[in-house]
Tab-separated table of C-alpha atoms in Angstrom:
chain	number	residue	atom	x	y	z
A	1	MET	CA	-7.342	4.250	35.090
A	2	ASP	CA	-11.123	4.541	34.556
A	3	VAL	CA	-10.655	8.211	33.740
A	4	VAL	CA	-7.944	7.338	31.223
A	5	TRP	CA	-10.194	4.907	29.385
A	6	CYS	CA	-13.068	7.403	29.402
A	7	VAL	CA	-10.769	9.923	27.740
A	8	VAL	CA	-9.739	7.336	25.136
A	9	ILE	CA	-13.376	6.448	24.384
A	10	VAL	CA	-14.404	10.102	24.061
A	11	MET	CA	-11.468	10.756	21.730
A	12	LEU	CA	-12.450	7.781	19.571
A	13	LEU	CA	-16.064	8.974	19.391
A	14	ILE	CA	-14.951	12.424	18.290
A	15	VAL	CA	-12.627	11.151	15.581
A	16	THR	CA	-15.241	8.605	14.447
A	17	VAL	CA	-17.701	11.416	13.751
A	18	SER	CA	-14.895	13.241	11.956
A	19	TYR	CA	-14.139	10.162	9.836
A	20	VAL	CA	-17.746	9.665	8.788
A	21	THR	CA	-18.351	13.300	7.877
A	22	ARG	CA	-15.081	14.477	6.327
A	23	SER	CA	-14.365	14.218	2.607
A	24	SER	CA	-11.904	15.802	0.187
A	25	GLY	CA	-14.490	15.723	-2.599
A	26	VAL	CA	-15.396	12.715	-4.703
A	27	VAL	CA	-13.147	11.915	-7.679
A	28	ASP	CA	-15.072	10.468	-10.621
A	29	ILE	CA	-12.601	7.742	-11.531
A	30	ARG	CA	-14.298	7.022	-14.860
A	31	ARG	CA	-13.535	10.553	-16.052
A	32	THR	CA	-9.839	10.570	-15.194
A	33	GLY	CA	-8.807	8.648	-18.319
A	34	SER	CA	-9.235	5.378	-20.158
A	35	TRP	CA	-6.341	3.458	-18.580
A	36	ALA	CA	-5.380	2.553	-15.020
A	37	VAL	CA	-1.893	1.350	-14.063
A	38	VAL	CA	-1.478	-0.930	-11.046
A	39	THR	CA	1.884	-2.124	-9.713
A	40	GLY	CA	2.050	-5.374	-7.774
A	41	ALA	CA	-1.102	-6.253	-9.690
A	42	THR	CA	-1.166	-10.049	-9.578
A	43	ASP	CA	-1.703	-10.725	-5.873
A	44	GLY	CA	-3.467	-9.406	-2.809
A	45	ILE	CA	-4.508	-5.770	-2.705
A	46	GLY	CA	-3.051	-4.947	-6.127
A	47	LYS	CA	-5.014	-7.738	-7.774
A	48	SER	CA	-8.191	-6.554	-6.089
A	49	PHE	CA	-7.589	-2.977	-7.246
A	50	SER	CA	-7.086	-4.192	-10.818
A	51	HIS	CA	-10.460	-5.945	-10.784
A	52	GLU	CA	-12.287	-3.052	-9.140
A	53	LEU	CA	-10.940	-0.567	-11.687
A	54	ALA	CA	-11.885	-2.908	-14.542
A	55	LYS	CA	-15.416	-3.104	-13.122
A	56	LEU	CA	-15.625	0.649	-13.628
A	57	GLY	CA	-14.840	0.134	-17.302
A	58	MET	CA	-11.195	1.148	-17.192
A	59	ASN	CA	-8.545	-0.625	-19.223
A	60	VAL	CA	-5.790	-1.877	-16.932
A	61	VAL	CA	-2.004	-2.041	-17.215
A	62	LEU	CA	-0.860	-4.828	-14.912
A	63	VAL	CA	2.705	-4.468	-13.633
A	64	SER	CA	4.359	-7.301	-11.726
A	65	ARG	CA	7.384	-9.601	-11.868
A	66	ASN	CA	5.718	-12.967	-12.576
A	67	MET	CA	4.836	-13.306	-16.265
A	68	VAL	CA	2.608	-16.363	-15.794
A	69	LYS	CA	0.516	-14.580	-13.170
A	70	LEU	CA	0.375	-11.467	-15.331
A	71	GLN	CA	-0.980	-13.400	-18.295
A	72	THR	CA	-3.511	-15.249	-16.145
A	73	CYS	CA	-4.772	-12.100	-14.425
A	74	ALA	CA	-5.013	-10.228	-17.726
A	75	ALA	CA	-7.059	-13.006	-19.325
A	76	VAL	CA	-9.479	-13.150	-16.383
A	77	ILE	CA	-9.986	-9.380	-16.368
A	78	GLU	CA	-10.588	-9.182	-20.116
A	79	GLU	CA	-13.077	-12.036	-20.031
A	80	SER	CA	-14.871	-10.864	-16.890
A	81	TYR	CA	-15.242	-7.155	-17.628
A	82	GLY	CA	-14.773	-6.725	-21.374
A	83	VAL	CA	-11.927	-4.228	-21.050
A	84	ALA	CA	-8.455	-4.162	-22.566
A	85	THR	CA	-5.335	-5.019	-20.597
A	86	ALA	CA	-1.599	-4.608	-21.036
A	87	ILE	CA	1.065	-6.431	-19.060
A	88	VAL	CA	4.490	-5.188	-18.017
A	89	GLN	CA	6.942	-7.526	-16.338
A	90	ALA	CA	9.127	-5.707	-13.814
A	91	ASP	CA	11.091	-6.552	-10.684
A	92	PHE	CA	11.124	-3.363	-8.653
A	93	THR	CA	13.877	-4.548	-6.345
A	94	SER	CA	16.093	-3.797	-9.343
A	95	LEU	CA	17.400	-0.390	-10.380
A	96	ASP	CA	17.821	-1.565	-13.965
A	97	LYS	CA	17.651	1.551	-16.151
A	98	LYS	CA	16.606	-0.491	-19.175
A	99	MET	CA	13.654	-1.913	-17.225
A	100	TYR	CA	12.439	1.539	-16.238
A	101	ALA	CA	12.966	2.854	-19.771
A	102	ARG	CA	10.833	-0.011	-21.075
A	103	ILE	CA	8.055	0.761	-18.591
A	104	ARG	CA	8.099	4.422	-19.539
A	105	GLU	CA	7.864	3.542	-23.223
A	106	GLU	CA	4.936	1.167	-22.599
A	107	LEU	CA	2.972	3.928	-20.863
A	108	ALA	CA	3.945	6.838	-23.104
A	109	ASP	CA	1.015	6.703	-25.545
A	110	LEU	CA	-1.702	5.666	-23.092
A	111	ASP	CA	-4.390	7.927	-21.651
A	112	VAL	CA	-3.486	7.041	-18.073
A	113	GLY	CA	-6.094	8.364	-15.666
A	114	VAL	CA	-5.256	6.318	-12.576
A	115	LEU	CA	-1.953	5.104	-11.150
A	116	VAL	CA	-1.939	2.821	-8.118
A	117	ASN	CA	1.557	2.546	-6.651
A	118	ASN	CA	0.791	-0.615	-4.733
A	119	VAL	CA	3.973	-2.686	-4.976
A	120	GLY	CA	5.892	-2.966	-1.715
A	121	MET	CA	8.395	-5.245	-0.033
A	122	ASN	CA	8.973	-6.461	3.479
A	123	LEU	CA	10.624	-9.320	5.294
A	124	ILE	CA	8.679	-12.438	6.124
A	125	HIS	CA	9.085	-11.728	9.845
A	126	PRO	CA	9.794	-8.819	12.239
A	127	GLU	CA	13.484	-8.542	13.118
A	128	TYR	CA	16.011	-6.566	15.126
A	129	PHE	CA	17.738	-3.980	12.962
A	130	HIS	CA	21.282	-5.243	13.590
A	131	VAL	CA	20.305	-8.831	12.784
A	132	LEU	CA	18.951	-7.835	9.384
A	133	ASP	CA	22.455	-6.952	8.287
A	134	GLU	CA	23.674	-10.409	9.280
A	135	ARG	CA	20.867	-12.560	7.850
A	136	HIS	CA	19.259	-10.420	5.165
A	137	ASP	CA	22.019	-8.199	3.822
A	138	ASP	CA	20.047	-7.243	0.708
A	139	THR	CA	17.067	-6.013	2.707
A	140	PHE	CA	17.932	-2.339	3.019
A	141	GLN	CA	18.519	-1.670	-0.664
A	142	ASN	CA	15.476	-3.732	-1.659
A	143	PHE	CA	13.286	-1.653	0.645
A	144	ILE	CA	14.509	1.562	-0.941
A	145	ASN	CA	14.321	0.276	-4.507
A	146	CYS	CA	10.849	-1.225	-4.242
A	147	ASN	CA	9.085	0.957	-1.691
A	148	ILE	CA	10.560	4.330	-2.649
A	149	THR	CA	12.224	4.335	-6.067
A	150	SER	CA	9.383	2.504	-7.809
A	151	THR	CA	6.829	4.961	-6.436
A	152	VAL	CA	8.851	7.977	-7.533
A	153	ASN	CA	9.599	6.612	-11.004
A	154	MET	CA	6.098	5.358	-11.794
A	155	THR	CA	4.683	8.703	-10.678
A	156	ARG	CA	6.990	10.733	-12.890
A	157	PHE	CA	6.242	8.466	-15.863
A	158	VAL	CA	2.520	9.298	-15.830
A	159	LEU	CA	2.485	12.777	-14.333
A	160	SER	CA	3.413	14.784	-17.437
A	161	GLY	CA	0.501	13.296	-19.369
A	162	MET	CA	-1.869	13.996	-16.507
A	163	VAL	CA	-0.697	17.609	-16.377
A	164	GLU	CA	-1.320	18.015	-20.116
A	165	ARG	CA	-4.823	16.548	-19.796
A	166	ARG	CA	-5.529	18.353	-16.522
A	167	ARG	CA	-6.926	15.243	-14.859
A	168	GLY	CA	-5.777	12.150	-13.039
A	169	LEU	CA	-5.689	10.196	-9.795
A	170	ILE	CA	-2.514	8.808	-8.224
A	171	VAL	CA	-2.937	6.473	-5.252
A	172	ASN	CA	0.214	5.763	-3.272
A	173	VAL	CA	-0.095	2.792	-0.940
A	174	SER	CA	1.548	3.377	2.419
A	175	SER	CA	1.151	1.554	5.725
A	176	VAL	CA	-0.282	2.080	9.173
A	177	PHE	CA	3.297	1.495	10.333
A	178	SER	CA	4.268	4.889	8.927
A	179	GLN	CA	2.296	6.525	11.740
A	180	ILE	CA	2.284	4.152	14.680
A	181	PRO	CA	5.419	2.991	16.518
A	182	ALA	CA	6.726	-0.160	14.817
A	183	PRO	CA	9.570	-1.923	16.624
A	184	PHE	CA	11.301	-4.565	14.478
A	185	PHE	CA	10.047	-2.793	11.328
A	186	GLY	CA	12.140	0.381	11.474
A	187	VAL	CA	13.496	0.436	7.918
A	188	TYR	CA	10.232	-0.684	6.326
A	189	SER	CA	8.257	1.895	8.311
A	190	ALA	CA	10.688	4.638	7.330
A	191	THR	CA	10.225	3.890	3.621
A	192	LYS	CA	6.477	4.183	4.090
A	193	SER	CA	6.930	7.492	5.907
A	194	PHE	CA	8.686	8.691	2.762
A	195	VAL	CA	5.608	7.681	0.761
A	196	ASP	CA	3.417	9.694	3.150
A	197	LYS	CA	5.483	12.860	2.771
A	198	PHE	CA	5.946	12.447	-0.982
A	199	THR	CA	2.211	11.983	-1.489
A	200	ASN	CA	1.051	14.847	0.688
A	201	ASP	CA	3.451	17.322	-0.908
A	202	LEU	CA	2.551	16.276	-4.469
A	203	ALA	CA	-1.138	16.571	-3.576
A	204	LEU	CA	-0.671	20.267	-2.842
A	205	GLU	CA	1.716	20.775	-5.746
A	206	TYR	CA	-0.625	19.404	-8.418
A	207	LYS	CA	-4.047	20.303	-7.036
A	208	THR	CA	-4.330	23.283	-9.379
A	209	PHE	CA	-3.707	20.979	-12.362
A	210	GLY	CA	-6.802	18.923	-11.582
A	211	ILE	CA	-4.662	15.982	-10.440
A	212	HIS	CA	-5.525	14.155	-7.237
A	213	VAL	CA	-2.641	12.529	-5.356
A	214	HIS	CA	-4.065	10.406	-2.560
A	215	LEU	CA	-2.528	8.372	0.242
A	216	LEU	CA	-3.835	4.933	1.186
A	217	ARG	CA	-2.505	3.822	4.556
A	218	THR	CA	-3.182	0.080	4.725
A	219	GLY	CA	-3.573	-1.962	7.882
A	220	PHE	CA	-3.760	-5.710	8.346
A	221	VAL	CA	-5.219	-7.681	5.430
A	222	ALA	CA	-5.703	-11.464	5.331
A	223	THR	CA	-3.375	-12.369	2.472
A	224	LYS	CA	-1.208	-15.447	2.046
A	225	LEU	CA	1.904	-13.429	2.728
A	226	SER	CA	0.593	-11.744	5.869
A	227	ASP	CA	-0.170	-15.146	7.390
A	228	MET	CA	-3.214	-13.616	9.062
A	229	LYS	CA	-6.777	-14.848	9.295
A	230	ARG	CA	-9.823	-12.692	8.673
A	231	ILE	CA	-11.226	-10.843	11.664
A	232	LEU	CA	-14.634	-9.392	10.888
A	233	GLY	CA	-14.459	-5.620	10.735
A	234	PHE	CA	-10.715	-5.386	11.339
A	235	VAL	CA	-8.755	-7.814	9.111
A	236	PRO	CA	-10.544	-8.090	5.753
A	237	ASP	CA	-9.703	-10.311	2.808
A	238	PRO	CA	-8.053	-8.551	-0.182
A	239	ASP	CA	-11.262	-8.327	-2.233
A	240	THR	CA	-13.234	-6.737	0.590
A	241	TYR	CA	-10.407	-4.337	1.283
A	242	GLY	CA	-9.932	-3.457	-2.388
A	243	ARG	CA	-13.602	-2.516	-2.834
A	244	SER	CA	-13.588	-0.395	0.283
A	245	ALA	CA	-10.199	1.178	-0.409
A	246	LEU	CA	-11.039	2.278	-3.952
A	247	ARG	CA	-14.254	3.871	-2.720
A	248	GLU	CA	-12.440	5.642	0.116
A	249	THR	CA	-9.478	6.848	-1.954
A	250	ALA	CA	-11.906	8.389	-4.429
A	251	ARG	CA	-13.274	10.664	-1.717
A	252	ARG	CA	-10.417	11.201	0.759
A	253	ARG	CA	-6.930	12.535	0.103
A	254	ASP	CA	-5.529	10.652	3.087
A	255	CYS	CA	-7.267	7.491	4.248
A	256	ASP	CA	-6.912	3.980	5.626
A	257	GLY	CA	-9.273	2.512	3.065
A	258	TYR	CA	-11.241	0.532	5.615
A	259	PHE	CA	-13.065	1.711	8.718
A	260	GLY	CA	-11.638	-1.054	10.910
A	261	HIS	CA	-8.094	-0.092	9.900
A	262	TRP	CA	-8.732	3.532	10.716
A	263	LEU	CA	-10.290	2.617	14.063
A	264	THR	CA	-7.317	0.398	14.928
A	265	ARG	CA	-4.828	3.149	14.093
A	266	MET	CA	-6.734	5.743	16.078
A	267	GLY	CA	-6.988	3.379	19.042
A	268	ILE	CA	-3.261	2.700	19.061
A	269	LEU	CA	-2.386	6.386	18.723
A	270	ALA	CA	-4.853	7.292	21.485
A	271	MET	CA	-3.350	4.708	23.837
A	272	TRP	CA	0.130	5.972	23.033
A	273	ALA	CA	-0.916	9.527	23.822
A	274	VAL	CA	-2.712	8.710	27.081
A	275	VAL	CA	-0.699	5.807	28.543
A	276	PRO	CA	2.571	5.758	26.574
A	277	SER	CA	4.528	3.442	28.872
A	278	LEU	CA	1.784	0.792	28.904
A	279	ALA	CA	1.251	1.099	25.160
A	280	GLU	CA	4.978	0.803	24.505
A	281	SER	CA	5.336	-2.362	26.573
A	282	ALA	CA	2.214	-3.994	25.159
A	283	TRP	CA	3.000	-3.187	21.524
A	284	LYS	CA	6.604	-4.336	21.749
A	285	LEU	CA	5.412	-7.584	23.334
A	286	VAL	CA	2.958	-8.155	20.471
A	287	MET	CA	5.673	-7.537	17.884
A	288	SER	CA	8.173	-9.707	19.723
A	289	LYS	CA	5.750	-12.633	19.860
A	290	SER	CA	5.003	-12.176	16.170
A	291	ARG	CA	8.735	-12.317	15.477
A	292	ASP	CA	9.160	-15.518	17.482
A	293	LYS	CA	6.233	-17.169	15.716
A	294	ARG	CA	7.119	-16.204	12.167
A	295	ILE	CA	10.890	-16.524	12.326
A	296	SER	CA	10.460	-20.306	12.313
A	297	LYS	CA	9.364	-19.978	8.678
A	298	CYS	CA	12.509	-18.110	7.657
A	299	GLU	CA	14.870	-20.631	6.101
A	300	LYS	CA	17.728	-18.148	6.008
A	301	CYS	CA	17.466	-17.585	9.748
A	302	LEU	CA	17.512	-21.349	10.259
A	303	GLY	CA	20.746	-21.618	8.324
A	304	GLU	CA	19.191	-22.982	5.155
A	305	LYS	CA	18.683	-21.424	1.747
A	306	SER	CA	17.918	-17.753	1.286
A	307	VAL	CA	14.442	-16.426	2.021
A	308	PRO	CA	13.258	-13.924	-0.582
A	309	ILE	CA	11.914	-10.542	0.333
A	310	THR	CA	8.158	-10.848	0.039
A	311	ALA	CA	5.318	-8.498	-0.757
A	312	SER	CA	4.308	-6.576	2.319
A	313	PRO	CA	1.265	-7.741	4.284
A	314	TRP	CA	0.913	-4.166	5.542
């Protein structure tokens, strides 16, 4: 067992050096265009991204479903950073063609330099796949609509303009669960794997047009919805993560956005490669305990009123 852990430590040291030294080339965000578009912009990571982009002097289009929050966030950004904002109300669990047509029209005349496809949905607790169909029968379609369709549509809405201008940065927010085994999160993880593949292929497809398509693979962040507390170096608050993630996505085509998230992912993958049976048992136990703890907050599972799909903590 000592040999196993030595191998794991050596592997982590090697990949740490690789992480510190590798870069895809720094993108000067200020030169991509005058407007940034952020989906899921009124809470958590999306809100932090909106503020960080405004700090760079970019005007920001805030896209979210809550009009009151949109108006509040827009006012704060305009007052704090002296930039312009636009707000677009949209519920991405919907496939409403009129909604998407309205979004496309709102963006048509803007010099969009940055798109952050941040919006994402997940259940409030881990769950067995077969039980989801019994207690949360709208889950599967909501995952696809919000995690996949929104990313594809928002990307195609801004891409033609970026091609014409020969510049732009698209950041697609994925999850660590797209790479590590994730029992009780199978459907959610699969939608994020789609985001990974979609992003990496577009990155190669549009590189010659001067357009950067980057993947941000988030880990655990201490948001209200994640129900997690900050752990120094590993579970940051949204503002800390947003600052780090924007810096990282500007210089890496595929990143975790935060060193602690990357280190956690590498550690889990290393354990799975070296001691798969132990890693499998330990990880499933962690997820199972998380399910037991958080399911008590699910009113639908307790036979009461419906629990809405919530923004993903991962």
